[in-house]
Structures are given as C-alpha cells and as structure tokens.
Amino acid sequence: MSTAVVKPQVMAVDFQRSGLIERAQPAERDHVLPAVPDLVQARSDFEAAAIWLEATTDNPKTRRAMRKEAERFLLWARHARDKGLSQIGVMDVRAYLAFLADPQPASVWVSPTKHPRQHPDWRPFAGPLGVSSQRYALVQLGSLYSWMVKAGWLKGNPVALVKKPQAAVDPMIQRLLPVEGIALAFEAIAATKSPLKRARDHFMLSLFYMTGLRTFEATASNMGTLRRSASGHLWLMVDGKRNKRREVPISEALFKELQYYRQAMGLPAEILPGESTPLLMAANSKGKRASHSTVLKAMIDIMTRAAELARERRQYELADRLGEATTHWLRHSCFSHLAQATGDLVMVRSLAGHARLDTTSRYLHAEANQMHNQVSEPLKTPAGC
C-alpha cells in the first residue's frame, strides 16, 4: 500500500516483493459479491485495503502503521492459509496471533536488517512481535474488517470474535521524567555550540513539556495559528488524532521563548496573523519545517546528553530514564505533573485531546519515592521484641 494517494491498481504492484506475493490480476475479486451494496468497488482485497487507508486517515504516520499491519495480514492470509479476507475465520485469526509471536519460516518473513521496499531482501518482519504489538495488530485488523463490513465488501468480522492479548503492566515502569530530569535536559541544551540549534532545541523542549503536544501535532503546526483571546490569553490551534481540532493554552513564558526563538532565526518577534512559518523549524535552514524524524532524533540527542550529565553526578536511575526518554515522555510528564498538582483530570483530558477520561486517569500517579514515603510514614506498628 502506498502512503501517497492510492490509485486502484497500486496495491498489488506494491506488494510484489521477493516472491512473497504474486501480482493479483486487476479483474479478479478475492470473494463472491455480498448481498449488501458494495460501496468499495475494488477489484481485489489489496485494492480494498488501499481504499480503506485512503478513506480513513490523512495522517502519514498513522497511515504507515495501518498499512504495515494490513500488508502483513494480507500476505500471511494468501501464502500461509491460501485465503482471501472473506474466507478468514476465527481460528485463522488465532493462528495469525501465534504467527506474530514467531513468524516462521524466518527466511521468508523476517529480516533483522531494514531494507528499502524495493530491495530483494525486504521482509515484512524484523522479528517476533511482543504482546503489545500483537494487540495493536489485532486492533488495526479489526478496524479494517469492520470498515469493509460496513462498506459491503465483507459479510462478517472474525477479528471481533477473538480476544486481544493483554500485556502485563509493570506499575514501576512509567514514561515519566521528574523535574530534575527536565532541568538536566535544558542544561544539556545550554551546552549546544550552534546558536540556532540551541535556540530551536530550547523552545522545542519547552513546547513539548509545557503543552503536552504529540510530535506530529507540533511538527504540523504553524506559528500563525497562535491567537490571543479577548481575555488576553494565548491559544494554539492544533489538529490532533482523527483530525480533531483543539486549542492548546500557551503561557506567557512559553510565548517569550517563542519570540526569542524567532529572533534567533532572523524573524521579527511579533507573529503576523495567518503566518505560515512552521512552529518547529530545521535548525540549519531558516523557515524550513522540521520533519517528524528530525524532531525525534534531536530529542533523543538531548536526552542522551542529559543522561551523561546524570551519570557524571551518580544519578544512575535518572540517567536510565533520560536514556530512554522521547517526546512522548515529555507529553506524559506534562500531564502527570499537572494531574498531581491540580487533581483536575477533566482539565488534563481537554489539554491532552483524549476522547475518554479513563485514558487521562493513567497520568494521575505519584512518583515511586513519593508513594513510598507517603505509605511508610503514617503506617507504623510497635517494634518487635
């Protein structure tokens, strides 16, 4: 499947890799026409899946993830079960889950080295999938089947009848940085030699920590969407998941960071209404939008240098956390610190752009040391003899 605009015959061509799949003939359908109207009007399961991608998401990152799961399943269904989507049953789905945990034969399905899709050694898997990844695969396939049933392409959804695997949750593992870790990240940025990169990274870290924006929300935003309300408050309009728009509050402190960042980039401090300047720019090119991968790499570099500072100060646990931290850790830290400080989950839910409050409730937890002290101090028993 292509991440670009999908055309009717693109799917089968894109799947022709290393003998993993033969090219489907455009005139062939993979199943008998259902009794309900066919709203998809594709000529194969592959084309139907491509149309599903095109119709359900405009986000490139989401589309890549959805495409990968659909692609893997379609390849497996054809070559491991010799079936089309309409022929897949509950036991086939269960067999696919077992396959994800151990894709065999590995020589056909697995390549630890990531190759371009045009390379003869390209494979759909880099190795076995963990429980969380297996669950995600089933969620996407369930979405695919559900959409195809509604569209009249299929009659039923076997994925909906299979229990999704549950990953064990370790409550001590939290994608959360304490304020000391945030401070070390800013210290690492202060040591950056390039003035442009230093200004960009300082604003970038402030932006993610003080707003909780998702990476794609920040990289897709423009400075001109920032507005000041009649009450004098600043708001940034962002497009979140499922293209849901929301306004994110911008503090005066963060706005000053933005103005300093603009001046460092050779721009005037004041932002013109409707200005198309990217909110996050590439550090080596004025006005060029920083890509998703550029931001992730820059953040990993910042956190790696912050982890080195922590190790130098013998803060080994903090160093381990910083060594794993990404932009999403800053999102988690933002909401966790806000939830702990205010206890207002409804406010945090609105800021995060969550559809459900139980998703937001994950952020209302105490740090392990704080919890330990709060439990240990009040609860005492007489000393033993």
CSV table of N, CA, C and O in Angstrom, one decimal, residues 1-12 14-15 26 28-31 38-59 63 66-67 70-71 74 85 140 143-153:
chain,number,residue,atom,x,y,z
A,1,MET,N,0.8,-1.2,0.0
A,1,MET,CA,0.0,0.0,0.0
A,1,MET,C,0.9,1.2,0.0
A,1,MET,O,1.9,1.3,0.7
A,2,SER,N,0.5,2.2,-0.6
A,2,SER,CA,1.3,3.4,-0.7
A,2,SER,C,0.8,4.5,0.3
A,2,SER,O,-0.4,4.6,0.6
A,3,THR,N,1.8,5.2,0.8
A,3,THR,CA,1.4,6.3,1.7
A,3,THR,C,0.9,7.5,1.0
A,3,THR,O,0.4,8.4,1.6
A,4,ALA,N,1.1,7.5,-0.3
A,4,ALA,CA,0.6,8.6,-1.1
A,4,ALA,C,-0.9,8.3,-1.5
A,4,ALA,O,-1.4,7.4,-1.0
A,5,VAL,N,-1.5,9.2,-2.3
A,5,VAL,CA,-2.8,8.9,-2.7
A,5,VAL,C,-2.9,7.6,-3.4
A,5,VAL,O,-2.2,7.4,-4.4
A,6,VAL,N,-3.8,6.7,-3.0
A,6,VAL,CA,-3.8,5.4,-3.5
A,6,VAL,C,-4.7,5.3,-4.8
A,6,VAL,O,-5.8,5.8,-4.8
A,7,LYS,N,-4.1,4.7,-5.9
A,7,LYS,CA,-4.9,4.5,-7.1
A,7,LYS,C,-5.3,3.1,-7.2
A,7,LYS,O,-4.7,2.2,-6.6
A,8,PRO,N,-6.3,2.8,-8.0
A,8,PRO,CA,-6.9,1.4,-8.0
A,8,PRO,C,-5.9,0.3,-8.1
A,8,PRO,O,-6.1,-0.7,-7.5
A,9,GLN,N,-4.9,0.4,-9.0
A,9,GLN,CA,-4.1,-0.8,-9.3
A,9,GLN,C,-2.7,-0.7,-8.6
A,9,GLN,O,-1.9,-1.6,-8.8
A,10,VAL,N,-2.6,0.2,-7.6
A,10,VAL,CA,-1.3,0.4,-7.0
A,10,VAL,C,-1.0,-0.8,-6.0
A,10,VAL,O,0.1,-1.2,-5.9
A,11,MET,N,-2.0,-1.3,-5.3
A,11,MET,CA,-1.8,-2.2,-4.2
A,11,MET,C,-1.0,-3.4,-4.5
A,11,MET,O,0.0,-3.8,-4.0
A,12,ALA,N,-1.5,-4.1,-5.6
A,12,ALA,CA,-0.9,-5.4,-5.9
A,12,ALA,C,0.6,-5.2,-6.4
A,12,ALA,O,1.4,-6.0,-6.1
A,14,ASP,N,2.6,-2.9,-5.4
A,14,ASP,CA,3.5,-2.5,-4.3
A,14,ASP,C,3.8,-3.8,-3.4
A,14,ASP,O,4.8,-3.8,-2.7
A,15,PHE,N,3.0,-4.8,-3.5
A,15,PHE,CA,3.2,-6.0,-2.7
A,15,PHE,C,4.1,-7.0,-3.4
A,15,PHE,O,4.4,-8.0,-2.8
A,26,PRO,N,-5.9,-7.5,-12.1
A,26,PRO,CA,-6.8,-6.5,-11.7
A,26,PRO,C,-8.3,-6.9,-11.8
A,26,PRO,O,-9.1,-6.3,-11.1
A,28,GLU,N,-9.6,-9.7,-11.1
A,28,GLU,CA,-10.0,-10.8,-10.2
A,28,GLU,C,-10.5,-10.2,-8.8
A,28,GLU,O,-10.0,-9.2,-8.3
A,29,ARG,N,-11.6,-10.8,-8.3
A,29,ARG,CA,-12.0,-10.4,-6.9
A,29,ARG,C,-11.6,-11.6,-6.1
A,29,ARG,O,-11.6,-12.8,-6.5
A,30,ASP,N,-11.4,-11.4,-4.8
A,30,ASP,CA,-11.0,-12.4,-3.9
A,30,ASP,C,-12.2,-13.1,-3.2
A,30,ASP,O,-12.0,-14.0,-2.4
A,31,HIS,N,-13.4,-12.7,-3.5
A,31,HIS,CA,-14.6,-13.3,-2.9
A,31,HIS,C,-15.8,-13.0,-3.7
A,31,HIS,O,-15.8,-12.2,-4.6
A,38,ASP,N,-22.1,-2.9,-2.6
A,38,ASP,CA,-20.6,-2.8,-2.5
A,38,ASP,C,-20.3,-1.4,-2.7
A,38,ASP,O,-20.3,-0.9,-3.8
A,39,LEU,N,-19.9,-0.7,-1.6
A,39,LEU,CA,-19.5,0.7,-1.7
A,39,LEU,C,-18.1,0.9,-1.9
A,39,LEU,O,-17.6,2.0,-2.2
A,40,VAL,N,-17.3,-0.2,-1.8
A,40,VAL,CA,-15.8,-0.1,-2.0
A,40,VAL,C,-15.5,0.0,-3.5
A,40,VAL,O,-14.6,0.7,-4.0
A,41,GLN,N,-16.1,-0.9,-4.3
A,41,GLN,CA,-15.9,-1.0,-5.7
A,41,GLN,C,-14.4,-1.2,-6.1
A,41,GLN,O,-13.9,-0.6,-7.0
A,42,ALA,N,-13.8,-2.1,-5.3
A,42,ALA,CA,-12.4,-2.5,-5.6
A,42,ALA,C,-12.4,-3.8,-6.4
A,42,ALA,O,-13.5,-4.5,-6.6
A,43,ARG,N,-11.2,-4.2,-6.9
A,43,ARG,CA,-11.1,-5.5,-7.7
A,43,ARG,C,-10.4,-6.6,-7.0
A,43,ARG,O,-10.2,-7.6,-7.6
A,44,SER,N,-9.9,-6.3,-5.8
A,44,SER,CA,-9.2,-7.3,-5.0
A,44,SER,C,-9.2,-6.8,-3.6
A,44,SER,O,-9.4,-5.7,-3.3
A,45,ASP,N,-8.8,-7.8,-2.7
A,45,ASP,CA,-8.7,-7.4,-1.3
A,45,ASP,C,-7.6,-6.3,-1.1
A,45,ASP,O,-7.7,-5.5,-0.2
A,46,PHE,N,-6.6,-6.4,-1.9
A,46,PHE,CA,-5.5,-5.5,-1.8
A,46,PHE,C,-5.9,-4.1,-2.1
A,46,PHE,O,-5.6,-3.1,-1.4
A,47,GLU,N,-6.7,-3.9,-3.2
A,47,GLU,CA,-7.2,-2.6,-3.5
A,47,GLU,C,-8.2,-2.1,-2.5
A,47,GLU,O,-8.3,-0.9,-2.2
A,48,ALA,N,-9.0,-3.0,-2.0
A,48,ALA,CA,-10.0,-2.7,-0.9
A,48,ALA,C,-9.3,-2.1,0.3
A,48,ALA,O,-9.7,-1.1,0.9
A,49,ALA,N,-8.2,-2.8,0.7
A,49,ALA,CA,-7.4,-2.3,1.8
A,49,ALA,C,-6.8,-1.0,1.6
A,49,ALA,O,-6.7,-0.1,2.4
A,50,ALA,N,-6.3,-0.7,0.3
A,50,ALA,CA,-5.8,0.6,-0.1
A,50,ALA,C,-6.8,1.7,0.0
A,50,ALA,O,-6.5,2.8,0.5
A,51,ILE,N,-8.0,1.3,-0.4
A,51,ILE,CA,-9.1,2.3,-0.3
A,51,ILE,C,-9.5,2.6,1.2
A,51,ILE,O,-9.8,3.7,1.6
A,52,TRP,N,-9.4,1.5,2.0
A,52,TRP,CA,-9.6,1.7,3.5
A,52,TRP,C,-8.6,2.7,4.0
A,52,TRP,O,-9.0,3.6,4.8
A,53,LEU,N,-7.4,2.6,3.7
A,53,LEU,CA,-6.3,3.5,4.1
A,53,LEU,C,-6.6,5.0,3.7
A,53,LEU,O,-6.6,5.9,4.4
A,54,GLU,N,-7.0,5.1,2.4
A,54,GLU,CA,-7.2,6.4,1.8
A,54,GLU,C,-8.4,7.1,2.4
A,54,GLU,O,-8.4,8.3,2.6
A,55,ALA,N,-9.4,6.3,2.8
A,55,ALA,CA,-10.7,6.8,3.3
A,55,ALA,C,-10.7,7.1,4.8
A,55,ALA,O,-11.5,7.9,5.2
A,56,THR,N,-9.8,6.5,5.5
A,56,THR,CA,-9.9,6.6,7.0
A,56,THR,C,-8.9,7.5,7.7
A,56,THR,O,-9.1,7.8,8.8
A,57,THR,N,-7.8,7.8,7.0
A,57,THR,CA,-6.8,8.7,7.7
A,57,THR,C,-6.1,9.5,6.7
A,57,THR,O,-5.8,9.1,5.6
A,58,ASP,N,-5.7,10.7,7.1
A,58,ASP,CA,-4.9,11.6,6.3
A,58,ASP,C,-3.5,11.8,7.0
A,58,ASP,O,-2.6,12.4,6.4
A,59,ASN,N,-3.3,11.2,8.2
A,59,ASN,CA,-2.1,11.4,8.9
A,59,ASN,C,-1.0,10.4,8.4
A,59,ASN,O,-1.3,9.2,8.4
A,63,ARG,N,-1.1,6.3,8.8
A,63,ARG,CA,-1.3,5.5,7.6
A,63,ARG,C,-0.2,4.5,7.4
A,63,ARG,O,-0.5,3.3,7.0
A,66,MET,N,-1.0,1.6,9.9
A,66,MET,CA,-2.1,0.8,9.4
A,66,MET,C,-1.7,0.0,8.2
A,66,MET,O,-2.1,-1.2,8.1
A,67,ARG,N,-1.0,0.6,7.3
A,67,ARG,CA,-0.6,-0.1,6.1
A,67,ARG,C,0.2,-1.3,6.4
A,67,ARG,O,0.1,-2.4,5.9
A,70,ALA,N,-2.0,-4.2,7.8
A,70,ALA,CA,-2.9,-4.8,6.8
A,70,ALA,C,-2.0,-5.6,5.8
A,70,ALA,O,-2.4,-6.7,5.3
A,71,GLU,N,-0.9,-5.0,5.4
A,71,GLU,CA,0.0,-5.7,4.5
A,71,GLU,C,0.5,-7.0,5.0
A,71,GLU,O,0.4,-8.0,4.3
A,74,LEU,N,-2.5,-9.6,4.9
A,74,LEU,CA,-2.9,-10.0,3.6
A,74,LEU,C,-1.8,-11.0,3.0
A,74,LEU,O,-2.2,-11.9,2.4
A,85,LEU,N,-9.7,-12.3,2.3
A,85,LEU,CA,-10.3,-11.8,3.6
A,85,LEU,C,-11.6,-12.4,3.9
A,85,LEU,O,-11.9,-12.7,5.1
A,140,GLN,N,-5.9,-3.0,14.6
A,140,GLN,CA,-5.9,-2.4,13.2
A,140,GLN,C,-6.7,-3.3,12.3
A,140,GLN,O,-7.4,-2.9,11.4
A,143,SER,N,-10.3,-3.0,12.8
A,143,SER,CA,-10.8,-1.8,12.2
A,143,SER,C,-11.0,-2.0,10.7
A,143,SER,O,-12.0,-1.5,10.1
A,144,LEU,N,-10.0,-2.7,10.0
A,144,LEU,CA,-10.1,-3.0,8.6
A,144,LEU,C,-11.4,-3.8,8.3
A,144,LEU,O,-12.1,-3.4,7.4
A,145,TYR,N,-11.6,-4.9,9.1
A,145,TYR,CA,-12.7,-5.7,8.8
A,145,TYR,C,-14.0,-5.0,9.1
A,145,TYR,O,-15.0,-5.1,8.3
A,146,SER,N,-14.1,-4.2,10.2
A,146,SER,CA,-15.3,-3.5,10.5
A,146,SER,C,-15.7,-2.5,9.4
A,146,SER,O,-16.9,-2.4,9.0
A,147,TRP,N,-14.7,-1.8,8.8
A,147,TRP,CA,-14.9,-0.9,7.8
A,147,TRP,C,-15.4,-1.6,6.5
A,147,TRP,O,-16.4,-1.2,5.8
A,148,MET,N,-14.8,-2.8,6.2
A,148,MET,CA,-15.2,-3.5,5.0
A,148,MET,C,-16.6,-4.1,5.1
A,148,MET,O,-17.3,-4.2,4.1
A,149,VAL,N,-17.0,-4.5,6.3
A,149,VAL,CA,-18.3,-5.0,6.5
A,149,VAL,C,-19.4,-3.8,6.3
A,149,VAL,O,-20.4,-4.0,5.6
A,150,LYS,N,-19.1,-2.7,6.9
A,150,LYS,CA,-20.0,-1.5,6.7
A,150,LYS,C,-20.1,-1.1,5.2
A,150,LYS,O,-21.1,-0.7,4.8
A,151,ALA,N,-19.0,-1.3,4.5
A,151,ALA,CA,-18.9,-0.9,3.1
A,151,ALA,C,-19.5,-1.9,2.2
A,151,ALA,O,-19.6,-1.7,1.0
A,152,GLY,N,-19.9,-3.1,2.7
A,152,GLY,CA,-20.5,-4.1,1.9
A,152,GLY,C,-19.4,-5.0,1.2
A,152,GLY,O,-19.8,-5.8,0.3
A,153,TRP,N,-18.2,-4.9,1.5
A,153,TRP,CA,-17.1,-5.7,0.8
A,153,TRP,C,-17.1,-7.1,1.5
A,153,TRP,O,-16.8,-8.1,0.8
